[in-house]
Every structure is written in C-alpha cells, then in structure tokens.
XYZ file of C-alpha atoms in Angstrom:
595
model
C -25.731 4.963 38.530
C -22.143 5.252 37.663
C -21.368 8.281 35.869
C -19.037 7.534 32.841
C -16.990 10.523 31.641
C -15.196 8.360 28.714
C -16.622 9.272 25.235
C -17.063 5.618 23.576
C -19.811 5.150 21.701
C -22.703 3.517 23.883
C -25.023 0.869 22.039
C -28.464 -0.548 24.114
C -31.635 -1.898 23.493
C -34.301 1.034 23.791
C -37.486 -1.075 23.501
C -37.015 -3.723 26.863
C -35.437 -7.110 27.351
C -37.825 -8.969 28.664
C -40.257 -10.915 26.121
C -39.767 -11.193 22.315
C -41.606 -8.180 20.249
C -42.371 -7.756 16.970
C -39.664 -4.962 16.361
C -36.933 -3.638 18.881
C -35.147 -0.575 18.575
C -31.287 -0.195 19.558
C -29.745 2.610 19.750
C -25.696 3.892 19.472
C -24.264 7.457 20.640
C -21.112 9.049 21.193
C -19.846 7.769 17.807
C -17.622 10.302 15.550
C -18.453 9.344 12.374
C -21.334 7.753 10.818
C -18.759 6.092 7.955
C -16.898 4.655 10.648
C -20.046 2.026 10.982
C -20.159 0.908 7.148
C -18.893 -2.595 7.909
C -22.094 -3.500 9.786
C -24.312 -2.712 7.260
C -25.292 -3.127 3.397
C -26.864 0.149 2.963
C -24.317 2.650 1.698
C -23.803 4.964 4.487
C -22.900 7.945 2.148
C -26.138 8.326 1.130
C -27.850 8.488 4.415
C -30.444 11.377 4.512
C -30.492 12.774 8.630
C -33.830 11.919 10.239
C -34.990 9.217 7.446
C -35.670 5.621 7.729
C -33.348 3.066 5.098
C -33.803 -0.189 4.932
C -30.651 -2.040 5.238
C -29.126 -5.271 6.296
C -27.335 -5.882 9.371
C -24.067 -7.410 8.133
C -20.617 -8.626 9.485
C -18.188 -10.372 7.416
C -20.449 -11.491 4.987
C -22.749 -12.440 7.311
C -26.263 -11.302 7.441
C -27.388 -11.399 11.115
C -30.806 -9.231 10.391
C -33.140 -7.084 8.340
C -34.363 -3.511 9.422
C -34.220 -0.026 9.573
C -31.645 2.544 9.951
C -32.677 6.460 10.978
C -29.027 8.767 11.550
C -29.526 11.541 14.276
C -26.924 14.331 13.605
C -24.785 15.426 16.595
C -26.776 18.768 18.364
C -29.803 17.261 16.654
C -30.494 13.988 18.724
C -31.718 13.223 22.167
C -28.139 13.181 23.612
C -26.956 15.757 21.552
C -24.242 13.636 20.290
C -24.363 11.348 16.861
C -26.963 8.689 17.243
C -27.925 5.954 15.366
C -31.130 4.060 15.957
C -31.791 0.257 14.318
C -35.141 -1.200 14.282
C -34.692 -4.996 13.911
C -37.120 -7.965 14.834
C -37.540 -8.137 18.424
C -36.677 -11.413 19.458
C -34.397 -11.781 22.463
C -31.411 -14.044 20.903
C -31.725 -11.387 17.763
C -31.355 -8.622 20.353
C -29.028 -10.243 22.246
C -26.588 -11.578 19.112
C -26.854 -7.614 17.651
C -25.454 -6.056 20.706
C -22.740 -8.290 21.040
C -21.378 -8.162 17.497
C -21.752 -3.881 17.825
C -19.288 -4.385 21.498
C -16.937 -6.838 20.497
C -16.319 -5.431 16.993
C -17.416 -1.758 16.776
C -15.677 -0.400 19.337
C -18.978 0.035 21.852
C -19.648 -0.593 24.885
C -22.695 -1.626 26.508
C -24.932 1.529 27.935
C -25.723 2.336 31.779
C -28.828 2.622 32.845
C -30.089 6.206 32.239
C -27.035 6.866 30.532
C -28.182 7.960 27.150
C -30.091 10.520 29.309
C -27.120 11.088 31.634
C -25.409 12.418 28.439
C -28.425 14.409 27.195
C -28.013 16.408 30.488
C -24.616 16.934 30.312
C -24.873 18.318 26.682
C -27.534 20.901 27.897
C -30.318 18.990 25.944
C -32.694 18.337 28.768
C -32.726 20.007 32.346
C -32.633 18.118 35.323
C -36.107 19.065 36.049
C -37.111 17.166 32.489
C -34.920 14.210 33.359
C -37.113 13.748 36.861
C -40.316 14.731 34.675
C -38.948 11.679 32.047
C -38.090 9.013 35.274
C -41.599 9.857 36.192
C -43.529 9.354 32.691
C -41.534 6.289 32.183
C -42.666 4.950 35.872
C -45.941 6.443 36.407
C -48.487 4.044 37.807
C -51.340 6.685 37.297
C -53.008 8.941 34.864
C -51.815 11.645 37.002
C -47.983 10.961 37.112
C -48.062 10.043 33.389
C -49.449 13.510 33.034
C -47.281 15.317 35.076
C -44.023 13.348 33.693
C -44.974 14.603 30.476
C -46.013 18.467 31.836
C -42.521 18.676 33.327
C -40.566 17.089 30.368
C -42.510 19.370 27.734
C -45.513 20.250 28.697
C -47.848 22.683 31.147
C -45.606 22.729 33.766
C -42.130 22.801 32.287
C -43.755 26.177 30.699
C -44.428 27.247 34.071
C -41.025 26.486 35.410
C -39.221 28.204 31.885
C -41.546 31.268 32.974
C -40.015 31.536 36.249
C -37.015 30.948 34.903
C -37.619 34.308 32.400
C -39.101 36.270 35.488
C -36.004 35.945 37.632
C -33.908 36.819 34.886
C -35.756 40.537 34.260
C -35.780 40.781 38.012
C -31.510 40.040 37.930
C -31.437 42.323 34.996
C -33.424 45.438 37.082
C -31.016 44.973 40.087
C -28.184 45.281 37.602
C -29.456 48.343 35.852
C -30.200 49.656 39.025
C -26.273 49.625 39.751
C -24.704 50.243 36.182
C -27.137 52.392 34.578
C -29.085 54.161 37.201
C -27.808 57.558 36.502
C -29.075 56.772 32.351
C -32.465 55.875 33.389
C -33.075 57.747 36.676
C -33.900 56.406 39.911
C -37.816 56.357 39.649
C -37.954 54.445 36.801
C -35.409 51.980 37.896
C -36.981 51.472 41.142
C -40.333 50.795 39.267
C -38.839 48.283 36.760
C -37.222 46.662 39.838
C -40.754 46.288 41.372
C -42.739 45.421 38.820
C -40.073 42.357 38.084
C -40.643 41.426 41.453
C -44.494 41.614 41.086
C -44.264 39.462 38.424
C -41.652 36.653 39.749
C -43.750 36.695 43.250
C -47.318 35.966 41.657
C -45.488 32.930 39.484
C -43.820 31.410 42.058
C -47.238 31.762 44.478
C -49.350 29.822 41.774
C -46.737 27.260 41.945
C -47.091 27.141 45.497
C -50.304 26.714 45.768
C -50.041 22.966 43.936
C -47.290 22.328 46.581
C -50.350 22.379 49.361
C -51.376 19.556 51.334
C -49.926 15.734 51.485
C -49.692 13.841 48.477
C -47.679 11.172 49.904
C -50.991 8.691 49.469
C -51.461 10.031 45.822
C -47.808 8.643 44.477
C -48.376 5.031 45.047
C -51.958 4.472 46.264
C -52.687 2.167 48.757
C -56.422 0.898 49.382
C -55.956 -0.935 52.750
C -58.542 -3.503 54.302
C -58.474 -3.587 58.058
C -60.875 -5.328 60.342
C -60.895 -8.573 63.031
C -60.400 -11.890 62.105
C -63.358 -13.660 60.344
C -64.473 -10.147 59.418
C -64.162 -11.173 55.335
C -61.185 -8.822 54.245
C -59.774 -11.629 52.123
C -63.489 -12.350 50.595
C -63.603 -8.673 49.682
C -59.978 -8.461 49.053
C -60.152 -12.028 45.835
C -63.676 -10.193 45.273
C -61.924 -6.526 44.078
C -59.220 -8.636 42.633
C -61.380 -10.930 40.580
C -59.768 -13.804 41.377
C -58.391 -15.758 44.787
C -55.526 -14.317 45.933
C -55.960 -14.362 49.952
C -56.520 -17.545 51.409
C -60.245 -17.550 52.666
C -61.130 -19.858 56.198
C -63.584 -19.770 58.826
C -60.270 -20.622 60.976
C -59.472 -17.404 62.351
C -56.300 -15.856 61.839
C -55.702 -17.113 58.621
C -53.636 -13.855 57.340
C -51.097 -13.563 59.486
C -49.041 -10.754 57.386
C -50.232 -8.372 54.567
C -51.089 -9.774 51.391
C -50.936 -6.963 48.486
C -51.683 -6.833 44.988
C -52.275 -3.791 42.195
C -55.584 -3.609 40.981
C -56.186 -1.040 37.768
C -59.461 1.295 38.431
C -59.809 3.940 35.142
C -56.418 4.858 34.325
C -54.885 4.425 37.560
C -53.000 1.615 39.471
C -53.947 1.036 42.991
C -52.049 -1.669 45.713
C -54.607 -3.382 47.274
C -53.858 -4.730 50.852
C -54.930 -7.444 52.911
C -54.061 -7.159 56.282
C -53.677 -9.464 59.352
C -56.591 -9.686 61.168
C -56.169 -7.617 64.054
C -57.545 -9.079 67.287
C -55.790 -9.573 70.903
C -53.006 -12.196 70.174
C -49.945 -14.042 71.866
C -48.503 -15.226 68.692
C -45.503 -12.944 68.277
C -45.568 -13.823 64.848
C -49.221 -12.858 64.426
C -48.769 -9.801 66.839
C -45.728 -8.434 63.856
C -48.386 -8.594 61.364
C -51.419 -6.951 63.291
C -48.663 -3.689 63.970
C -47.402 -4.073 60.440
C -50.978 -3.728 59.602
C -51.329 -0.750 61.763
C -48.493 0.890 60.394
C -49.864 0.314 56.944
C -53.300 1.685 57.478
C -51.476 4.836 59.179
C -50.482 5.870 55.816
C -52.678 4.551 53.384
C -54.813 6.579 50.585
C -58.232 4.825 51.172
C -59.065 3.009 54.701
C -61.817 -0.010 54.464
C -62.703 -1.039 57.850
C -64.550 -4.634 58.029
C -66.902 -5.225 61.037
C -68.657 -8.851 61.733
C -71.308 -7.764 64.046
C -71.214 -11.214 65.099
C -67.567 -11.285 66.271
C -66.803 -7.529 67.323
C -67.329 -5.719 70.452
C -66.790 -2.069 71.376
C -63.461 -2.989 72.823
C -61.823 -4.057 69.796
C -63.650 -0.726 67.619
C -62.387 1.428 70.179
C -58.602 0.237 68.795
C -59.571 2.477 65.384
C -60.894 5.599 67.286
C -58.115 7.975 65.714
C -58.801 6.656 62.892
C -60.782 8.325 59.593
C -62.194 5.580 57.480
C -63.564 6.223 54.252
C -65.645 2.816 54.585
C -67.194 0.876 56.901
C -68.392 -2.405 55.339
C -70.747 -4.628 58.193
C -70.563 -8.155 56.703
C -72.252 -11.390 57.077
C -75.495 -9.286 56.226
C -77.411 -12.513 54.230
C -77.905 -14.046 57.787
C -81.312 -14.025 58.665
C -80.890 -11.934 62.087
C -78.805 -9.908 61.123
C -80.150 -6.352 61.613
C -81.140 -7.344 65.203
C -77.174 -8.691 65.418
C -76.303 -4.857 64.145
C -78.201 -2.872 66.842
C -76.411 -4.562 69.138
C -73.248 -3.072 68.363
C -71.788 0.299 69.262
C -70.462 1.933 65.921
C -70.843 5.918 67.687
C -66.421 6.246 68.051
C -66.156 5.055 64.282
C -65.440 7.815 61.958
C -66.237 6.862 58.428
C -67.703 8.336 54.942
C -69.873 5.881 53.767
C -71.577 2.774 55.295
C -72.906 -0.368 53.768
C -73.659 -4.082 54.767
C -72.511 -6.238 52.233
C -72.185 -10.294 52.224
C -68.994 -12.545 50.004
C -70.981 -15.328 49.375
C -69.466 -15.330 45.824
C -65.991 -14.483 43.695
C -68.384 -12.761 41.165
C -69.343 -9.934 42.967
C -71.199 -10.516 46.780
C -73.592 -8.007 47.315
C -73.590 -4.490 48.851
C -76.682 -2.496 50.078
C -77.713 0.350 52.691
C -77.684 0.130 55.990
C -78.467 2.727 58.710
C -76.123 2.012 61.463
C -78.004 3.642 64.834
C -75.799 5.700 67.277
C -76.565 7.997 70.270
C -78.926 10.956 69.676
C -76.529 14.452 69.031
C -73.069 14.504 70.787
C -71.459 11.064 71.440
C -72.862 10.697 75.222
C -73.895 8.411 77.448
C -77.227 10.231 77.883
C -78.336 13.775 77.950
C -82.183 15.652 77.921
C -83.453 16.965 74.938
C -83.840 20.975 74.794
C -82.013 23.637 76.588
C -79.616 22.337 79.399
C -81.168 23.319 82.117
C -82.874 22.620 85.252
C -86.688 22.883 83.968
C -85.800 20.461 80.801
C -86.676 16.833 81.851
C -84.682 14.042 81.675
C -84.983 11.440 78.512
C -85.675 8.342 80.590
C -88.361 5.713 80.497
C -90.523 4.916 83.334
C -89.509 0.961 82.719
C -87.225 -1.232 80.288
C -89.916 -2.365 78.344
C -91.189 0.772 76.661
C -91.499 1.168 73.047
C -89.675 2.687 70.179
C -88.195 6.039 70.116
C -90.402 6.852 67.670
C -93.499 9.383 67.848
C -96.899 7.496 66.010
C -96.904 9.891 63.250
C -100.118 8.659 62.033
C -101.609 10.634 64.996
C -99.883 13.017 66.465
C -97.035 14.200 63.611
C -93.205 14.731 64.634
C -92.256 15.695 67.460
C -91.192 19.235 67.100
C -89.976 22.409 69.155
C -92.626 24.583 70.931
C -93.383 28.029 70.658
C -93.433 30.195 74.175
C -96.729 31.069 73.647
C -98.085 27.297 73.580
C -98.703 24.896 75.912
C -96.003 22.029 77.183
C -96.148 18.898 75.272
C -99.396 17.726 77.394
C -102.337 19.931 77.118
C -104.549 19.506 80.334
C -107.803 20.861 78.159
C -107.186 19.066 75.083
C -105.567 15.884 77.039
C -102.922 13.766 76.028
C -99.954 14.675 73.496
C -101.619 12.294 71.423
C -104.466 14.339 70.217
C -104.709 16.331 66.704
C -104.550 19.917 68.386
C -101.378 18.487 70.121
C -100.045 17.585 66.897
C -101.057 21.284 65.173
C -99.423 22.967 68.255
C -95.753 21.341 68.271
C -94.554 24.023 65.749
C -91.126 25.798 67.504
C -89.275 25.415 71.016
C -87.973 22.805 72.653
C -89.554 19.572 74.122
C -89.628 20.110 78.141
C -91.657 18.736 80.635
C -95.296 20.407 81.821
C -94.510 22.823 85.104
C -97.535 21.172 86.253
C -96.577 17.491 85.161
C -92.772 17.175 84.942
C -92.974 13.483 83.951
C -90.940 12.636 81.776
C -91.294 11.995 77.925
C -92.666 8.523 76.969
C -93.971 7.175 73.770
C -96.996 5.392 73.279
C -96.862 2.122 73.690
C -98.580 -0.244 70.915
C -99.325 -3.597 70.922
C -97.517 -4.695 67.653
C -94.591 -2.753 68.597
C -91.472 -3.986 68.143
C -88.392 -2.722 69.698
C -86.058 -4.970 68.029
C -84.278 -2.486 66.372
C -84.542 0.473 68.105
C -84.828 1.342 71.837
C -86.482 3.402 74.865
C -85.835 7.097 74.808
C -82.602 7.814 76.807
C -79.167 6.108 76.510
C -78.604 3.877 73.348
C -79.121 3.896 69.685
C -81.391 6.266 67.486
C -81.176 7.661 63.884
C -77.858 7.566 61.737
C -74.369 6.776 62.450
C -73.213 10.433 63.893
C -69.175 10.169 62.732
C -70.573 9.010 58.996
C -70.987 12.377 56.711
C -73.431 10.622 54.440
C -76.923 10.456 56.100
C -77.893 8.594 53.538
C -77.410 4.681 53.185
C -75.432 4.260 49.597
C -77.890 2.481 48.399
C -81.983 1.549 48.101
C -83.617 -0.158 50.575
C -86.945 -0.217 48.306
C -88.130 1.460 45.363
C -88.537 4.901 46.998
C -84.574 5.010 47.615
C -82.203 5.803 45.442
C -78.329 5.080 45.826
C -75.764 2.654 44.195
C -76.260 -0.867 45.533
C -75.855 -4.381 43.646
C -72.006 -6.427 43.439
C -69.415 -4.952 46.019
C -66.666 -4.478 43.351
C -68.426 -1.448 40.808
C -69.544 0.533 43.809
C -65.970 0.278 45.828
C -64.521 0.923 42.955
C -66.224 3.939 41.965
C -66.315 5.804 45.644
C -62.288 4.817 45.389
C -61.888 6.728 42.279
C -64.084 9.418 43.026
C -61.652 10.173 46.050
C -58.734 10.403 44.102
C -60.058 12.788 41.701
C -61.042 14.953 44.222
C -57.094 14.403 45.958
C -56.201 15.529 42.361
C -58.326 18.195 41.396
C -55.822 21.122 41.744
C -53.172 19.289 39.688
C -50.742 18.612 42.866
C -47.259 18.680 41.946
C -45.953 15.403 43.230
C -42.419 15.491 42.933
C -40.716 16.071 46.269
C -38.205 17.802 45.811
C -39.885 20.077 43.496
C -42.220 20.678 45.975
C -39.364 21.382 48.439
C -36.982 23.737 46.498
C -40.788 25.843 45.387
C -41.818 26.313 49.153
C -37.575 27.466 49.568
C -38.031 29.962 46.718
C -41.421 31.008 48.323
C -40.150 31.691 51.232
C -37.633 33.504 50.836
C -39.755 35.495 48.360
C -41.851 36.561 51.278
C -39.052 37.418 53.469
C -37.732 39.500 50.596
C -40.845 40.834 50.104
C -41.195 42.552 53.802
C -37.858 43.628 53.385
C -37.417 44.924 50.419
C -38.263 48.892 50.976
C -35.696 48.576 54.136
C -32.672 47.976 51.832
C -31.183 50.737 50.868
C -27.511 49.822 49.258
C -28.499 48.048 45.985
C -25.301 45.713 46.543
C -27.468 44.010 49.610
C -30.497 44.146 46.835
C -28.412 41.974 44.553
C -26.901 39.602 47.383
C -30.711 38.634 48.324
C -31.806 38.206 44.463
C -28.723 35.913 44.150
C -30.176 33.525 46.988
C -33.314 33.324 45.313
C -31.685 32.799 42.004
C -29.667 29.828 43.535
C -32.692 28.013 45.127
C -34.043 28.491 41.635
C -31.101 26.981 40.183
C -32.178 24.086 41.733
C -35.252 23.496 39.752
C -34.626 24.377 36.658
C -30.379 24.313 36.300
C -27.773 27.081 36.540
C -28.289 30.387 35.751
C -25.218 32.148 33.408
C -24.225 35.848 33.196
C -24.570 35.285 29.513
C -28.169 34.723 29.894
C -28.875 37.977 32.216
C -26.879 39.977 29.454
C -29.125 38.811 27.441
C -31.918 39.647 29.265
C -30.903 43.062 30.028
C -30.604 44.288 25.892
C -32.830 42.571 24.425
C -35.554 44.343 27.123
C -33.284 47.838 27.544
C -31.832 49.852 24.284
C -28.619 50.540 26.721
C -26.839 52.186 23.988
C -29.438 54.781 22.516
C-alpha cells in the first residue's frame, strides 16, 4: 500500500462492497473535532455520550439521505488511536456508495487505503506489527487453524507468549545494566546470579517458541488435496464426486484434462483446494506434456497426494514414474467390473508408497463406492526373489518344481501355519511320520526357520488340490503374496464381510475423514505458521545458543551488553522496538536502586 503521512480525516466502508446487507458500518478517523461533523447529521452532537449508540439521521442540506446509528470513539480510545466515528446505515450498495461520497466531497474526507485505518493504528502505538500480521491473518484465514492463530497473535495465547518474551529480555537488559552501574551496590555474586537467572528464563521462552517453529508447514497454509493418476484412471469422477457436483469434464476419451482443474472444498472448519490434474501418460502434445509437468510440480508440494490406478490401463512402467513419491492414497478404480480382482493381481503395486488402499468405482455423482482391497506384493524386502530363513547355503531356494503349482498358501485345515522350527526338531519333512502334511508335522513347526531336509533338500512346495485356484495368488518364489509392503495399514479400510471391520460405503465421507484426520495430526503442536515469525524465532534462538556457550568466556560486561543488544534487535523484529524508557522501567520497578 501507499503509506499516507497527511492527517485528513479518512472515511470507508468497514462491512464489504460487494452485495447489499442488511446494515453496513462506515467508519471516519483522523478528524479533530466531533462538532466539526454537525451538518451531516440531526442528532445534536453535543450530547454525544463516548462509546454509545444514537440514533440519528444522516442529513445534508435538508436532505435526509439515511437512518442509523452513530457510536463516537475518543482519540487514544479507538482502534487507530485517533477520533473515530462509526455509522451503521442500511447496507445497500447505492446507500453505501451515495454516503461516502457526500462525507468526501463535502466533509473534508478522503477516501481510505486499504489497511489504512490499521496503518494508522500502528503508527499511534495501538497495535504491534506482530498483531497487524496476526489481524491480516484472522481476516484471511481459510482454516480453523489460521483463524485461531490470527486471533492468538492479535490478543490471544500467543501474543501473551510473545509480550512474555518481550518482559524476559527486558530483566535480562536490566541485569547487564546493573551489572555495569550498580555492581559495586549489589556485589558481584549476586549480580552475576540475577544476570543468569534472566537468561534462564529468556532461553526456556524463546525454546518453547521454537519448538512450534519445527517442521514444514508450507502444505498447512493453503491445503492442497491433489489427484494424480493416468488418463482414464477416474480423477475427474472422484474429483465432481468430493465436490458434489460436475466440475471436471468426465470422457472415456483419454486425455480429457489437459491442465489442472481446482476448486475449494470445506471439510469441518477448514478450506481445502482440490486439484484435478492432467492425466499423466507418455505424450507428444506439447500442450498436454505442460500440463502433465505442471501436474508434477503440483503434486511435489501438495498437503494430501491421491494416486488413481486403472488396473486395466496401467503398467509398472508408468507406476515406476511416482517411485519418490509418498502417497497418502492409493484408490484402484473400475472395481464393479466383474474380473476385476484377477485384473489387480496382475499389476505390480510393490515401488508404490502409500497409507491407505482401497478399490473404489464412480458409477454415480452421489457418492460411488469405496471398499478394501488387499493389494499383493513380493514376500519381505522388495526383490525379485529370495529363500525363506537364514541366508545361507543350507536354506533352499523358494521355487516350484513347475508353473502350474498351487497357491502360496499352507492347507491349514491339516497341517496349521507354516511356522519356524526349533533345533531340536526335525526339517519340515519327517521321514518317520511322512509328509509335512501330517498332524505331528503340524504340532512340531513351533520356532526356526523353514529349510530344506539335509537328507531331502527339495525344495518347498504346497499341496496341490483339485479345486485350487491360483487366480489370485501364485507359486512360491517370485511374484505376489500377502499385503502391499510400502502401505503402513495392513489392514484394508474397510469390511470385506461381516467379520471385518473398517470404514467402507460412498467415497466422499471416508476421503474426507482420513483428509482431516491428517491435518489434525499436521496441527497437533499448534505450528506457528507465519513465516517470518518463524524466521526471526529460529534468529533469536540461535543466537541464544551461541550466547549461551559463550557466555562464561566474556569477561568485560561491555561485550556482555553488545551481544544482549543483538538479541534484543532480532527481537525487535517480532514484537517492535525496544526503548530505554522501558528498561528503566524495568530496572526500578524490580531493584529498590535508591535504598
């Protein structure tokens, strides 16, 4: 803004000029005398009572051009600290409009800057520039958080904290001072206690400060839930489907988004941007190709990262583009087609990194569907293949004898799980007791490892059954068994049957609720999220620490002061300037100097 260093009174409209309102509130400051408006109203001026509504007409050469309220703010009383006058008339926009213009072409006004009424409450000392950023942020805040913190650092919690400092670095000023004026009156021990106590105290404030300055909350200030996946994958499905409405432009033709699409969706007491991305697939459009980095670019920096996989479409070429990535959802659509869980085994999902997994179908604006799903991956590390047990040269490989064996599944029905061995039991095939199929097999697989009989190193194959099916899992050794290793849930999210338990039901409630459960975990330590806050705090820190190490090295108390003065002026930074007057002040109303 343009800072205006006239003195004219200043007259805008307080309450927005964008739709008509039942009542709008203007507002005049800078003005000398309250008399000096009498012509503009009916109410006699005289009589005015500070701080109390009158009802008055808004008048101008016999003319009435309104009906409202009047409330007088006395000068060092008001938010700018100057005389302020505040009208409450009817709020429609030609009213508005036809008020201001009679108060600047015949009262001597002009019209006010934006921020200007709190430009001037700065300059008259009646807010600090840490409450004006604390007010731009409660009057901007697109979260329960910022609206919080806006109103912590104007008045509240935090401002507290900041005054507290403010106090601490003051007594710690005042010790060095006494240290050099009075030391001979109070003696050297006691000075160089109150000196280090002061410090104590300044150092654990500013830590606890520090500690909400931890960690990146670039995500948190404007929080972006980002849908990535391949063409066809049904990002702008899910994207209308979270919006409630059709936004994106839904086609089998592929390619359809061709840039980002965004929108801000409201989930409890927080505003969210909601992006659609290009679908990102191997492309010689250079038009497409700007969206697909743009896209890229977008999920780099986004709060919560929805990765959408048609098993039908995808290959492990294109999932190995989002290796480096961490998702916090993998959504595998299409899932109401009849072969679909054969479709999904096919796929390699083991280089995907992701929270939570789910199939899910957008068969409808109201809602779709979302369910479990177990997505299979390699067994332990992410290998090719490996043996099972100890690496070494007596553990047997885990190979079949042919392609078409069976399940990797032990028949639990009659043998139990497959389990380690102890030493002191036989290998996995018992020549007495015969094959590992047997009940006293079962009884003995207690502790160990599975390896191969010294006398029969074949290797380990399950039984083969006739109404085995192997359509969704496959012979021991290289490809898919048990959960998605990179997914930290082992769980699917939700039931399968009865005997499961898990959210599952319409895609939007249970998005929305693992979206919102992430941010109030992001949140939980009350993050302070202005930046330059946080960069002026981890200054002061700093240099607390260095003064910290140093301090019993500095002998000459006029260095002592020098180094208290650079943390005082990174502190003036936060909080505003720090005056001799106010460490005077400090020092006798702590001290009884003259006694």
């Amino acid at each position: 803004m343009n800072f205006y260093t006239d003195d004219k009174t200043i007259i805008a409209c307080s309450t927005g000029t964008q739709s008509n309102t039942a009542i709008a509130v203007l507002r005049l400051s800078g003005f000398k005398n309250l008399i000096d408006l009498q012509k503009f109203f009916s109410f006699d001026l005289s009589k005015t009572i500070n701080r109390k509504s009158h009802l008055t007409n808004i008048i101008f050469e016999d003319k009435i051009f309104d009906n409202g309220l009047l409330v007088f703010f006395p000068e060092g009383g008001s938010y700018t600290g100057e005389n302020v006058l505040e009208l409450s008339i009817h709020g429609n926009q030609l009213n508005i409009q036809r008020i201001l213009e009679l108060f600047v072409n015949h009262g001597d006004c002009r019209s006010a800057a934006p921020g200007e009424f709190t430009y001037r409450a700065l300059k008259n000392k009646k807010l600090s520039l840490s409450q004006v950023e604390g007010l731009d942020m409660l009057l901007n805040a697109n979260s329960s958080l910022m609206l919080s913190q806006g109103l912590d650092i104007l008045q509240g919690d935090l401002h507290a904290q900041y005054l507290a400092l403010y106090d601490a670095y003051l007594k710690l000023k005042a010790a060095v001072e006494i240290s050099i004026d009075f030391s001979e009156d109070v003696g050297v021990e006691e000075t160089q206690k109150l000196f280090q106590d002061s410090f104590a105290k300044f150092f654990k404030l500013i830590s606890s400060l520090k500690t909400r300055t931890e960690g990146n909350i670039s995500s948190l200030l404007s929080p972006e839930i980002v849908l990535v996946g391949q063409t066809n994958a049904g990002k702008s499905s899910l994207f209308n489907i979270l919006l409630k409405h059709d936004r994106s432009i839904v086609s089998n033709i592929a390619g359809t988004t061709r840039d980002y699409v965004s929108e801000v969706i409201h989930i409890d007491g927080t505003n969210f941007k909601l992006v659609d991305t290009a679908g990102i697939r191997e492309s010689s459009d250079v038009i497409e190709n700007i969206g697909i980095d743009r896209a890229m670019n977008i999920l780099s920096r986004s709060f919560y990262k929805i990765l959408i996989v048609n098993p039908y479409e995808t290959n492990a070429q294109y999932l190995a583009k989002f290796t480096d990535v961490d998702f916090d959802f993998l959504v595998v659509s299409h899932s109401d087609k009849s072969d679909f869980d054969s479709q999904v085994s096919t796929v390699d999902f083991s280089k995907i990194k992701t929270k939570n997994i789910a199939k899910a179908n957008f068969n409808s604006l109201e809602g779709g569907s979302i369910g479990p799903l177990t997505i299979l991956g390699p067994m332990g590390p992410l290998m090719d293949s490996g043996s099972i047990g100890p690496d070494s040269k007596t553990a047997g490989p885990i190979e079949p004898n042919s392609k078409n064996l069976g399940p990797i599944e032990p028949d639990f029905a009659k043998t139990g799980p497959i389990e380690p061995v102890e030493k002191s039991v036989s290998p996995m095939k018992n020549e007495k007791e015969g094959s590992a199929d047997s009940k006293n097999s079962a009884q003995i697989l207690k502790s160990g490892s599975i390896e191969p009989s010294s006398k029969n190193p074949a290797p380990i194959e399950p039984k083969l059954e006739k109404s085995s099916s192997n359509s969704q899992s496959g012979p021991i050794g290289p490809g898919p068994v048990g959960p998605h290793p990179n997914s930290e849930k082992v769980a699917p999210i939700g039931p399968k049957n009865e005997n499961q338990s898990g959210p599952t039901g319409p895609i939007e409630p249970v998005l929305k609720s693992h979206i919102i459960k992430k941010f109030d975990i992001s949140t939980a330590n009350n993050p302070i999220l202005l930046e330059r806050h946080r960069d002026v705090i981890n200054k002061i820190y700093s240099k607390s620490i260095e003064f910290s190490s140093n301090i019993n090295e500095i002998d000459d108390v006029a260095i002592l002061s020098s180094e208290v003065n650079i943390l005082g002026h990174s502190l003036t930074e936060l909080i505003g300037i720090v005056s001799p007057d106010d460490v005077l002040n400090s020092i006798f109303a702590n001290f009884c100097i003259g006694k």
